[in-house]
mmCIF file of C-alpha atoms in Angstrom:
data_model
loop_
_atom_site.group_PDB
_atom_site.id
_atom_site.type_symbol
_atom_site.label_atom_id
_atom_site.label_comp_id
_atom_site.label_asym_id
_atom_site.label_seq_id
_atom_site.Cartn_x
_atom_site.Cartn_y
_atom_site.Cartn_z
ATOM 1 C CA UNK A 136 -13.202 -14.770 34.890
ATOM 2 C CA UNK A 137 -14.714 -16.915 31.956
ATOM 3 C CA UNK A 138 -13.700 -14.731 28.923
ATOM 4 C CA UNK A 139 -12.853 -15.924 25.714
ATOM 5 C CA UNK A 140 -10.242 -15.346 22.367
ATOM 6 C CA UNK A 141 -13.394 -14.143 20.708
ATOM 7 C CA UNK A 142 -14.020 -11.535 23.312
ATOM 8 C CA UNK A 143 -10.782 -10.389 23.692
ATOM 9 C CA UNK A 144 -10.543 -10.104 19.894
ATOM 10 C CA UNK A 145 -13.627 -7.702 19.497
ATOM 11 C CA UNK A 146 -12.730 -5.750 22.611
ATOM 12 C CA UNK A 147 -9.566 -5.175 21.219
ATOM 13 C CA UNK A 148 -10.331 -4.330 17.899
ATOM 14 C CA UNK A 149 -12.643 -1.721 19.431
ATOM 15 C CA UNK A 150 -10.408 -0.039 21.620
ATOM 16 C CA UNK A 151 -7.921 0.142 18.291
ATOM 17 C CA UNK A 152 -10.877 1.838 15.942
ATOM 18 C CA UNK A 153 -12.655 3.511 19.159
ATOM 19 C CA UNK A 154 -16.218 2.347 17.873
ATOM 20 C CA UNK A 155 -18.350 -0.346 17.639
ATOM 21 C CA UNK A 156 -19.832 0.213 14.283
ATOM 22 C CA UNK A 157 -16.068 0.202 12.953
ATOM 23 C CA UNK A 158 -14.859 -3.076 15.490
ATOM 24 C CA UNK A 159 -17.727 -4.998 13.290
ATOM 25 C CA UNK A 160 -17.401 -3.757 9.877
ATOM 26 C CA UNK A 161 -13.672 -4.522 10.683
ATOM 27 C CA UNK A 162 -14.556 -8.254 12.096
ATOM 28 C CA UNK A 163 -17.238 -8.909 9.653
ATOM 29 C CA UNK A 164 -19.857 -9.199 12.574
ATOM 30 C CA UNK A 165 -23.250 -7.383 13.004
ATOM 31 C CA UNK A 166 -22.987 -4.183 15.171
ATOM 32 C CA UNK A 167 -25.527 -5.925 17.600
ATOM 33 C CA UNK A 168 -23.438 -9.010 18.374
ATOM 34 C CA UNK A 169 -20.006 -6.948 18.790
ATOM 35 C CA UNK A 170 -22.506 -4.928 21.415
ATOM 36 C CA UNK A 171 -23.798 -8.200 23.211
ATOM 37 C CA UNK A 172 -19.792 -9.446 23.282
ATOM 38 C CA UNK A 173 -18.267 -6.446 24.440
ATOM 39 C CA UNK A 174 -21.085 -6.188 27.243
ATOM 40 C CA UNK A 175 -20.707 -9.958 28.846
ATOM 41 C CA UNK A 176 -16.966 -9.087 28.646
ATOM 42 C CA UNK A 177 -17.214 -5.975 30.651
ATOM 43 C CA UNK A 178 -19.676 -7.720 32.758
ATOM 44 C CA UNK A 179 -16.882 -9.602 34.019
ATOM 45 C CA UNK A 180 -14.834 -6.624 35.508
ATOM 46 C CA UNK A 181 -15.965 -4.280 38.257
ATOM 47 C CA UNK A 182 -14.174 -1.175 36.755
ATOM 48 C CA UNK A 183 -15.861 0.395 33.577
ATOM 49 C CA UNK A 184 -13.563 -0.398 30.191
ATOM 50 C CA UNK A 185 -15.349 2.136 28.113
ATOM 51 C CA UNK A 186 -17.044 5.032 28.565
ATOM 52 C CA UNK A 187 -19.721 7.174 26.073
ATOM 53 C CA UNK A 188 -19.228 11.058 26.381
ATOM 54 C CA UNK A 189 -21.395 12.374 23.861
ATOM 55 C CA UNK A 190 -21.643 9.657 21.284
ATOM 56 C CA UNK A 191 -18.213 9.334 21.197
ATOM 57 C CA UNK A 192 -16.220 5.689 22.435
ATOM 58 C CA UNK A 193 -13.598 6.268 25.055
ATOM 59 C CA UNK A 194 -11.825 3.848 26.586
ATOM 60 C CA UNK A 195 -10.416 4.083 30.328
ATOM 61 C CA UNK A 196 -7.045 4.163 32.017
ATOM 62 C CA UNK A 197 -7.936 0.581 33.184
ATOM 63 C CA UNK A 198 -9.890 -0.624 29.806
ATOM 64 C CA UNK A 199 -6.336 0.376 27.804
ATOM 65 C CA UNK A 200 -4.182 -1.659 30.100
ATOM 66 C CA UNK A 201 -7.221 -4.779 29.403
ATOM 67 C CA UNK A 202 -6.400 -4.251 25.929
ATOM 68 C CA UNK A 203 -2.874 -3.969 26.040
ATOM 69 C CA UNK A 204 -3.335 -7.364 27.880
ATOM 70 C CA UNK A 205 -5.701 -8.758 25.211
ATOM 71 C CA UNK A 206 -2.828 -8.295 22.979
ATOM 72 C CA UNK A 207 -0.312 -9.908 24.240
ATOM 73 C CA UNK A 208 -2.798 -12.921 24.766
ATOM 74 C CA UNK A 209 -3.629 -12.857 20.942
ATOM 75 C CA UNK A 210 -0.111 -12.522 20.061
ATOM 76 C CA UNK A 211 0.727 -15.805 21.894
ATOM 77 C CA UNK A 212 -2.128 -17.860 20.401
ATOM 78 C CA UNK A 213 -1.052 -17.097 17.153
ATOM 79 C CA UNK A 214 2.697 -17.626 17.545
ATOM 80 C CA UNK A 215 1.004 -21.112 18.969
ATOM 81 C CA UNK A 216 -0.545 -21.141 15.697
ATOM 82 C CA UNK A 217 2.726 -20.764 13.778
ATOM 83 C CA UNK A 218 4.607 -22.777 15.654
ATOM 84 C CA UNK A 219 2.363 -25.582 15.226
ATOM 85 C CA UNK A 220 2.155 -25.078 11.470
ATOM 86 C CA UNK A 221 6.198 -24.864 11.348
ATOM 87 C CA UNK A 222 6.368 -28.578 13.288
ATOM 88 C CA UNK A 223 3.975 -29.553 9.791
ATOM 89 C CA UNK A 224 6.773 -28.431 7.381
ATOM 90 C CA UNK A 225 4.663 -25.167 6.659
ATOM 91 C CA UNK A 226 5.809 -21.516 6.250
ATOM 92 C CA UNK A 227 3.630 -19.484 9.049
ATOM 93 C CA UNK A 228 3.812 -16.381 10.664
ATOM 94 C CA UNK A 229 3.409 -12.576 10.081
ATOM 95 C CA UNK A 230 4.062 -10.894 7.073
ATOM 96 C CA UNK A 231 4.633 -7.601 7.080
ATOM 97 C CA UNK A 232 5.065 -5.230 4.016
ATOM 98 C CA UNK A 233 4.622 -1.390 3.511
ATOM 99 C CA UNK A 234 4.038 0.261 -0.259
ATOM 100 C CA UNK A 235 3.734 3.540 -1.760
ATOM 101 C CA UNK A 236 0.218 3.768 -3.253
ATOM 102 C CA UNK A 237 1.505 3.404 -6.875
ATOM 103 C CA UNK A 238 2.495 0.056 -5.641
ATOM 104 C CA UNK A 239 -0.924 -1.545 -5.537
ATOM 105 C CA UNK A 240 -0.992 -2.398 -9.110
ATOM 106 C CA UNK A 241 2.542 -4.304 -8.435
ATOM 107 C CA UNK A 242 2.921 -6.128 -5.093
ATOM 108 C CA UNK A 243 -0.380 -8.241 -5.154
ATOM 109 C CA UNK A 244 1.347 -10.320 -8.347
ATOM 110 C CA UNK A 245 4.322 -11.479 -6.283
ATOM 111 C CA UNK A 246 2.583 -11.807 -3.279
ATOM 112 C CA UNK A 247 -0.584 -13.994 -4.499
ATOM 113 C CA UNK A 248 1.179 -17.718 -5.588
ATOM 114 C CA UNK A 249 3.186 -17.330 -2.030
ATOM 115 C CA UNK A 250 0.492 -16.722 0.183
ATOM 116 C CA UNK A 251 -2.002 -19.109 -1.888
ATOM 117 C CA UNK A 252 1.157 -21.833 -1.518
ATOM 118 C CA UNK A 253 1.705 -21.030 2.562
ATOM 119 C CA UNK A 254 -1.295 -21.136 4.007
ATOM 120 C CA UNK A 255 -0.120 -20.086 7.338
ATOM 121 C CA UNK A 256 1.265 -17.261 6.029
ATOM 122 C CA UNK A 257 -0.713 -13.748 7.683
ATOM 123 C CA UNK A 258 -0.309 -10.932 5.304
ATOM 124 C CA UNK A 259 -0.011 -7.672 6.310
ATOM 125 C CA UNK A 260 0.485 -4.612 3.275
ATOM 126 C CA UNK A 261 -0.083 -1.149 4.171
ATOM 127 C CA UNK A 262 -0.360 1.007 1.254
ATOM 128 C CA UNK A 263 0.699 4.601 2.113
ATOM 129 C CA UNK A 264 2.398 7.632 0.664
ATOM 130 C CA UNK A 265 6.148 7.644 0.696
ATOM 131 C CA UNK A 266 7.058 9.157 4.024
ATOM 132 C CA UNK A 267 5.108 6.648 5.829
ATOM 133 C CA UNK A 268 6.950 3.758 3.959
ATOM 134 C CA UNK A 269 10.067 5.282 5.046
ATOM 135 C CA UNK A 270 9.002 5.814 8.627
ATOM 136 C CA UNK A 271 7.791 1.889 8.439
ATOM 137 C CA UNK A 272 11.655 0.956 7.839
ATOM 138 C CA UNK A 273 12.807 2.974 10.207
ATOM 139 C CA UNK A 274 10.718 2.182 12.726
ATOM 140 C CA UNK A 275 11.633 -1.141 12.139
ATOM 141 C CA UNK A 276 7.646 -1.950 11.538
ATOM 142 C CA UNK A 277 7.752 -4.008 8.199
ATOM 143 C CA UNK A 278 9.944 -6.704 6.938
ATOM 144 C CA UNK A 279 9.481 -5.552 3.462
ATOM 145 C CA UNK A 280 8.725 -2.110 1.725
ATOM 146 C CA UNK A 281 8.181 -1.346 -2.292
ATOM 147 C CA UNK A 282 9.461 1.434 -3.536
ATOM 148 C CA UNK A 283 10.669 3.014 -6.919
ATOM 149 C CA UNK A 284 12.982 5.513 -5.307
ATOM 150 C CA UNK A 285 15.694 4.049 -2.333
ATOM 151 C CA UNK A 286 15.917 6.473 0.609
ATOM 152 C CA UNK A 287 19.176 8.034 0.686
ATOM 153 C CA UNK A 288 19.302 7.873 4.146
ATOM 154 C CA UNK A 289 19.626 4.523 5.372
ATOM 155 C CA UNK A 290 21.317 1.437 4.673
ATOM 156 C CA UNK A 291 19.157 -1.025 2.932
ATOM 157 C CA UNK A 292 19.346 -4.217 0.559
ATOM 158 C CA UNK A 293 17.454 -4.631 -2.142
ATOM 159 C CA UNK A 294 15.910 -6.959 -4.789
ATOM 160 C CA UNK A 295 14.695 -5.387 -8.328
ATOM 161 C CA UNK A 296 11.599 -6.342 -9.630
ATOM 162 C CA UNK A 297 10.713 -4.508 -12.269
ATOM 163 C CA UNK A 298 10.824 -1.439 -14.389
ATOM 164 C CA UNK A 299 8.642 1.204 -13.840
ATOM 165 C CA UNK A 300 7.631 3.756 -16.814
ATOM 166 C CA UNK A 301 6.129 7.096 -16.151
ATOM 167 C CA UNK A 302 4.505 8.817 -19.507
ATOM 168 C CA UNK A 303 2.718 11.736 -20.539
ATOM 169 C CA UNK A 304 -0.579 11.169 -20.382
ATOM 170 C CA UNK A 305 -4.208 13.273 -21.617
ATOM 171 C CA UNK A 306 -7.658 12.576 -21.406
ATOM 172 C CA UNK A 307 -9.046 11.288 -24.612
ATOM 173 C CA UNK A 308 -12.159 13.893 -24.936
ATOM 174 C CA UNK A 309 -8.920 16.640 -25.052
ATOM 175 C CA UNK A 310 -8.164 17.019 -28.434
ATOM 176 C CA UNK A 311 -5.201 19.284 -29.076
ATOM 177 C CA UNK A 312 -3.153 19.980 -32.237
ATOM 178 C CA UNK A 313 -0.578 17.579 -32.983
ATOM 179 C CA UNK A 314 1.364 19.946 -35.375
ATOM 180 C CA UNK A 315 2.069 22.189 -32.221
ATOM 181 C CA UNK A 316 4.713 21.948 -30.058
ATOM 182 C CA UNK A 317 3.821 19.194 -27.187
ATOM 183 C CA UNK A 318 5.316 21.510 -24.940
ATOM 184 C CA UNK A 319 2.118 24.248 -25.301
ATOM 185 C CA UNK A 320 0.233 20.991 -23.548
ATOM 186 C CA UNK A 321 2.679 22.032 -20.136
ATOM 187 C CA UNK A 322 2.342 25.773 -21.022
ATOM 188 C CA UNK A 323 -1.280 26.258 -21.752
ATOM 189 C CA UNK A 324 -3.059 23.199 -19.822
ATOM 190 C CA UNK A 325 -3.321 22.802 -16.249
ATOM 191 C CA UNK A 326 -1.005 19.839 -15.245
ATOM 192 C CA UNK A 327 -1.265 17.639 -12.218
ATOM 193 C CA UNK A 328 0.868 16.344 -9.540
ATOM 194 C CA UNK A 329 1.290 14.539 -6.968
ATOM 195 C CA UNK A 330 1.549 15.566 -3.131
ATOM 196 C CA UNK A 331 5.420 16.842 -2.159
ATOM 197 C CA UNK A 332 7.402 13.545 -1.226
ATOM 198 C CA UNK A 333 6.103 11.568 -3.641
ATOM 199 C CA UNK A 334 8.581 10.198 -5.930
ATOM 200 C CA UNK A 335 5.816 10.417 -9.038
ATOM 201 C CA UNK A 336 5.932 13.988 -7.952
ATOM 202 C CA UNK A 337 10.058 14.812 -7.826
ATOM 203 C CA UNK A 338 10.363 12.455 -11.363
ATOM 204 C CA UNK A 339 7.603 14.827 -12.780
ATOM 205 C CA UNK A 340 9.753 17.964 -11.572
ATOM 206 C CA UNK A 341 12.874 16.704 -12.378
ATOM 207 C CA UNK A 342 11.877 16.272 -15.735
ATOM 208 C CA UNK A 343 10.391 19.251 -16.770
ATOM 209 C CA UNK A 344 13.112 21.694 -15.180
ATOM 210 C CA UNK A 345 15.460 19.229 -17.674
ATOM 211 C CA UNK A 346 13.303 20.299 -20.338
ATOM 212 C CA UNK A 347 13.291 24.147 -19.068
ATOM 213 C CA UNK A 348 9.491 23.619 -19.351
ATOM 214 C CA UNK A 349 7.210 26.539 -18.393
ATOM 215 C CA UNK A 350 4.120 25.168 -16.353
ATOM 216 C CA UNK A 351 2.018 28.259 -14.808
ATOM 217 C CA UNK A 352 -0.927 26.598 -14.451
ATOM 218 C CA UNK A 353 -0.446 23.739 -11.782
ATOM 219 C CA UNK A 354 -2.597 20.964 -9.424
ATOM 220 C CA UNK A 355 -2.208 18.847 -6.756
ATOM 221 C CA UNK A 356 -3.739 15.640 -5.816
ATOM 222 C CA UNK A 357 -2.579 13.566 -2.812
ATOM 223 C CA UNK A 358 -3.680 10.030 -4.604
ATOM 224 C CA UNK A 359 -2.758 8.245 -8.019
ATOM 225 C CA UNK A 360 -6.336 6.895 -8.411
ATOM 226 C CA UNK A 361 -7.212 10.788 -7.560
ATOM 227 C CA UNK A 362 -4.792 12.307 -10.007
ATOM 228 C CA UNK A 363 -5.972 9.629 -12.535
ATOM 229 C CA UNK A 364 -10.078 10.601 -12.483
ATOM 230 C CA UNK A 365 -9.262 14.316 -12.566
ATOM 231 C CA UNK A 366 -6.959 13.504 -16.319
ATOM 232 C CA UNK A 367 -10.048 11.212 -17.699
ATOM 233 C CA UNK A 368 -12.336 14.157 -16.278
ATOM 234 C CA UNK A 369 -9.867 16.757 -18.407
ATOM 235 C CA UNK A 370 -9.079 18.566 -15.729
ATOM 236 C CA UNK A 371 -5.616 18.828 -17.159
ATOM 237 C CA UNK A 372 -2.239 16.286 -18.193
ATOM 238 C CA UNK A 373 0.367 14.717 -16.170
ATOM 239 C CA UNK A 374 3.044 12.085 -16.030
ATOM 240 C CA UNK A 375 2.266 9.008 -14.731
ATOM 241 C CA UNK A 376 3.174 5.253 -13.846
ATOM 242 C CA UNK A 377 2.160 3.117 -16.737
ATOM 243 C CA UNK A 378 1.476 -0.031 -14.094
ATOM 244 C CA UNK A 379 -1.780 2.080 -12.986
ATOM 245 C CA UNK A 380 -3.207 2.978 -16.422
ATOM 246 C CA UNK A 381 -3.525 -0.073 -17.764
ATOM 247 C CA UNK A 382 -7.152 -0.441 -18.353
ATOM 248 C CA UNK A 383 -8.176 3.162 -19.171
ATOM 249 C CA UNK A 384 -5.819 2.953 -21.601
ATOM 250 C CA UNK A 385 -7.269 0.098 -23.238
ATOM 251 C CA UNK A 386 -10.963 1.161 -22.670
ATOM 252 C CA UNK A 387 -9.478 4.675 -24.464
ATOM 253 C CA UNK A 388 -10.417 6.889 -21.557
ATOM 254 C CA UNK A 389 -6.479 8.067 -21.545
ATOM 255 C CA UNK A 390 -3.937 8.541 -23.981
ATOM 256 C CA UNK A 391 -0.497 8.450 -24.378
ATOM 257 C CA UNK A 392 1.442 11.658 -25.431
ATOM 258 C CA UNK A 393 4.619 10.964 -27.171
ATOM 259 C CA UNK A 394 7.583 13.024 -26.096
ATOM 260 C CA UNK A 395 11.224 13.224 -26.270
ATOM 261 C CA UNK A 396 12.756 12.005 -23.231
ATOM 262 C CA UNK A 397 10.176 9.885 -21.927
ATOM 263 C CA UNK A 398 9.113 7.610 -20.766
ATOM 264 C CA UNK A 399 10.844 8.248 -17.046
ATOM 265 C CA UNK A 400 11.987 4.554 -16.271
ATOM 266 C CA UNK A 401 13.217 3.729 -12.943
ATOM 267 C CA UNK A 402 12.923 0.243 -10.858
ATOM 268 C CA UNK A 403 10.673 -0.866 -8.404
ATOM 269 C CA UNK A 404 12.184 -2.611 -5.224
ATOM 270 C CA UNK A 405 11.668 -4.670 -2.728
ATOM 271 C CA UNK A 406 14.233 -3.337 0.149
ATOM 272 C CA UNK A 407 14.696 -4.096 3.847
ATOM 273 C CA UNK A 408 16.782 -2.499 6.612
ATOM 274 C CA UNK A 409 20.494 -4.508 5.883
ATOM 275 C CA UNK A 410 20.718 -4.794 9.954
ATOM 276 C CA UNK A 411 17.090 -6.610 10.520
ATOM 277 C CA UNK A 412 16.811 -9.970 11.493
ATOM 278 C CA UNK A 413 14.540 -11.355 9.134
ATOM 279 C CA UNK A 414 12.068 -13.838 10.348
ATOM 280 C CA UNK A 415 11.914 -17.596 9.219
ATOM 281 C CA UNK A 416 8.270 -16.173 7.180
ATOM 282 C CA UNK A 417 10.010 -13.352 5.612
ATOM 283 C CA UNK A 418 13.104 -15.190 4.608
ATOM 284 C CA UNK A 419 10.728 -17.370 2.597
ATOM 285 C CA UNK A 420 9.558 -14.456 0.769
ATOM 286 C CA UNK A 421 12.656 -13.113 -0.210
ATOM 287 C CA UNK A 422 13.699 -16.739 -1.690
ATOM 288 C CA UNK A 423 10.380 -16.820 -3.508
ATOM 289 C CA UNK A 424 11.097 -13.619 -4.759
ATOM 290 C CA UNK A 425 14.465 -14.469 -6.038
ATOM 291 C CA UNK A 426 13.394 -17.504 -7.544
ATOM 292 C CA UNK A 427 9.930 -16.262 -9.141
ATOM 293 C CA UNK A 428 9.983 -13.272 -10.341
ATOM 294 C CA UNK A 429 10.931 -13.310 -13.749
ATOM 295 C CA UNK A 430 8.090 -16.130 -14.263
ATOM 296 C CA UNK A 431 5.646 -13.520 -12.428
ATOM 297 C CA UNK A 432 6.559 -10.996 -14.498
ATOM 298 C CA UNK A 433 6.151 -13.050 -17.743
ATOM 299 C CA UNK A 434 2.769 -14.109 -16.876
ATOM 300 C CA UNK A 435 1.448 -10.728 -15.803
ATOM 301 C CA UNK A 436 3.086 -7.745 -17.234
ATOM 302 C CA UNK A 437 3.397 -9.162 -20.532
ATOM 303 C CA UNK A 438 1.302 -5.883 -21.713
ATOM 304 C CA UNK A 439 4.038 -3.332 -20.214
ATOM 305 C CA UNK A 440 6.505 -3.934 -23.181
ATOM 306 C CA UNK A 441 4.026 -2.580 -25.566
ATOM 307 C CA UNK A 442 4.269 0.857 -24.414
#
C-alpha cells in the first residue's frame, strides 16, 4: 500500500457527495485529476470501492468501511495539525457553528477578525432553517448555533448579540394609497411568509392575530433571499428582518411601511447546550465574543439604528 492524504481526501470526499464531478467542484480540482486519483487509489485494493450502475456513483460495502477509515486517518492529521499549532501559542482546531438562514447577514461580522486573528482556526457554519439548527444542538453537532428565538425545550446558555427588527415591507413599483388604512395592504394584497418553523414566520403570525388582521390572500416561500425577490418582483408584502434588506433598501427596490406596533424586535443569540464540554477553540470564541462585540457592532451595524 503506497496511498497518500491526498488520495484519501478525494476518495473520501467522493464517497460523501457520491460523484466525481461534485468531489472536484468541492476540492477545487479538475474532474480529470479527481478521476486519475481515485483510480491509482483503487488500483491499490483487490476489491472494487465504487461501482457505476447506470451513471449513477455507488460505493461498496467494502469501499464505505475504506472511507470510514480515510476518516479517521484525516481526523488524526489534523488534530496533529492543532496540536502542533497549540504548542506555538495559537488557537487551532474545529469550529463548529449552525444558523438559521436569516443569520447570514449576522454571524460572518463576529466571526471574520477571530478567524483572520487564529489562523488555525477551521470554520465550519451551516446555514439551515430552524429545525435543523435545533436538531444540530441536540445532536450535540455544533459548538455554537444563532438564533433569534431560544428553543423551549432544552437547557441552553446564551450570549446576546444584537437586536433584530422585523418591518413591514413593499416593493417600491407598488404604489398604494397612503390615506387608506395600512391594514387594506394585509386584506387586499397577497402577503408572504415564511415556511412553518421559522421564527420570521410565527413573529409574522403572532403579530397579525394581535392586530385581528384579516389576510385571505397568502404565500409561502421556504427562503429569506426567496421571500425577498418575490416582494421587489410585487408579488405581494411581508414582514421581514431588517439585517437582510439592507441594500435594496438603499438602492430603493423595497420600502418600508410604517405601522403601529412594529417593528417586531427580538435578540439574536449565540447559545450552546449548558452540559457541553466546550473545546479549548470554542472557548476562545465565546471570550472573543464577550469581549468584542459591542466594537463589532459599532463598526458594522451602525446603519440599523436608522430604521
Amino acid at each position: 500500500m503506497n496511498y497518500t492524504l491526498h488520495q484519501l481526501q478525494i476518495f473520501l470526499k467522493i464517497t460523501q457527495l457520491k460523484s466525481i464531478t461534485k468531489a472536484s467542484e468541492a476540492l477545487f480540482l479538475s474532474q480529470p485529476a479527481v478521476s486519475i486519483q481515485l483510480k491509482k487509489f483503487q488500483d491499490q485494493f483487490s476489491i472494487p470501492l465504487t461501482e457505476v450502475v447506470g451513471r449513477q456513483l455507488y460505493v461498496t460495502d467494502f469501499g464505505q468501511e475504506i472511507a470510514e477509515a480515510a476518516e479517521n486517518i484525516l481526523n488524526e492529521v489534523q488534530a496533529i495539525n492543532y496540536k502542533t499549532l497549540s504548542f506555538k501559542g495559537q488557537v487551532a482546531g474545529r469550529l463548529k457553528i449552525s444558523i438559521v438562514s436569516t443569520g447570514k447577514y449576522v454571524m460572518p461580522y463576529f466571526l471574520s477578525d477571530f478567524t483572520n486573528k487564529n489562523r488555525g482556526v477551521d470554520l465550519i457554519m451551516d446555514v439551515t432553517n430552524k429545525q435543523s439548527v435545533v436538531k444540530s444542538l441536540e445532536t450535540n453537532k455544533v459548538d455554537f448555533s444563532l438564533v433569534s428565538v431560544i428553543p423551549d425545550q432544552m437547557n441552553l446558555e446564551r450570549v446576546e448579540l444584537m437586536a433584530n427588527k422585523l418591518y413591514l415591507v413593499g416593493s417600491t413599483k407598488k404604489k398604494f394609497d397612503r390615506n387608506v388604512s395600512k391594514k387594506k395592504i394585509f386584506e387586499t394584497y397577497p402577503m408572504l411568509y415564511r415556511e412553518d418553523g421559522s421564527a420570521t414566520r410565527n413573529a409574522m403570525e403572532d403579530f397579525i392575530a394581535s392586530q385581528n388582521i384579516s389576510t385571505p390572500k397568502k404565500m409561502e416561500l421556504t427562503s429569506n433571499e426567496a421571500l425577498k425577490q418575490a416582494v421587489i418582483a410585487g408579488l405581494g408584502y411581508s414582514i421581514m428582518p431588517l439585517i437582510g434588506i439592507k441594500n435594496e433598501l438603499k438602492n430603493g427596490d423595497l420600502q418600508i411601511i410604517p405601522f403601529k406596533g412594529l417593528p417586531i424586535v427580538t435578540t439574536w443569540n449565540l447559545v450552546w447546550q449548558k452540559s457541553k464540554n466546550l473545546s479549548p477553540t470554542a472557548n476562545a470564541f465565546l471570550e472573543f465574543i464577550k469581549e468584542e462585540k459591542e466594537r463589532i457592532i459599532a463598526e458594522n451595524f451602525d446603519w440599523y439604528n436608522q430604521y
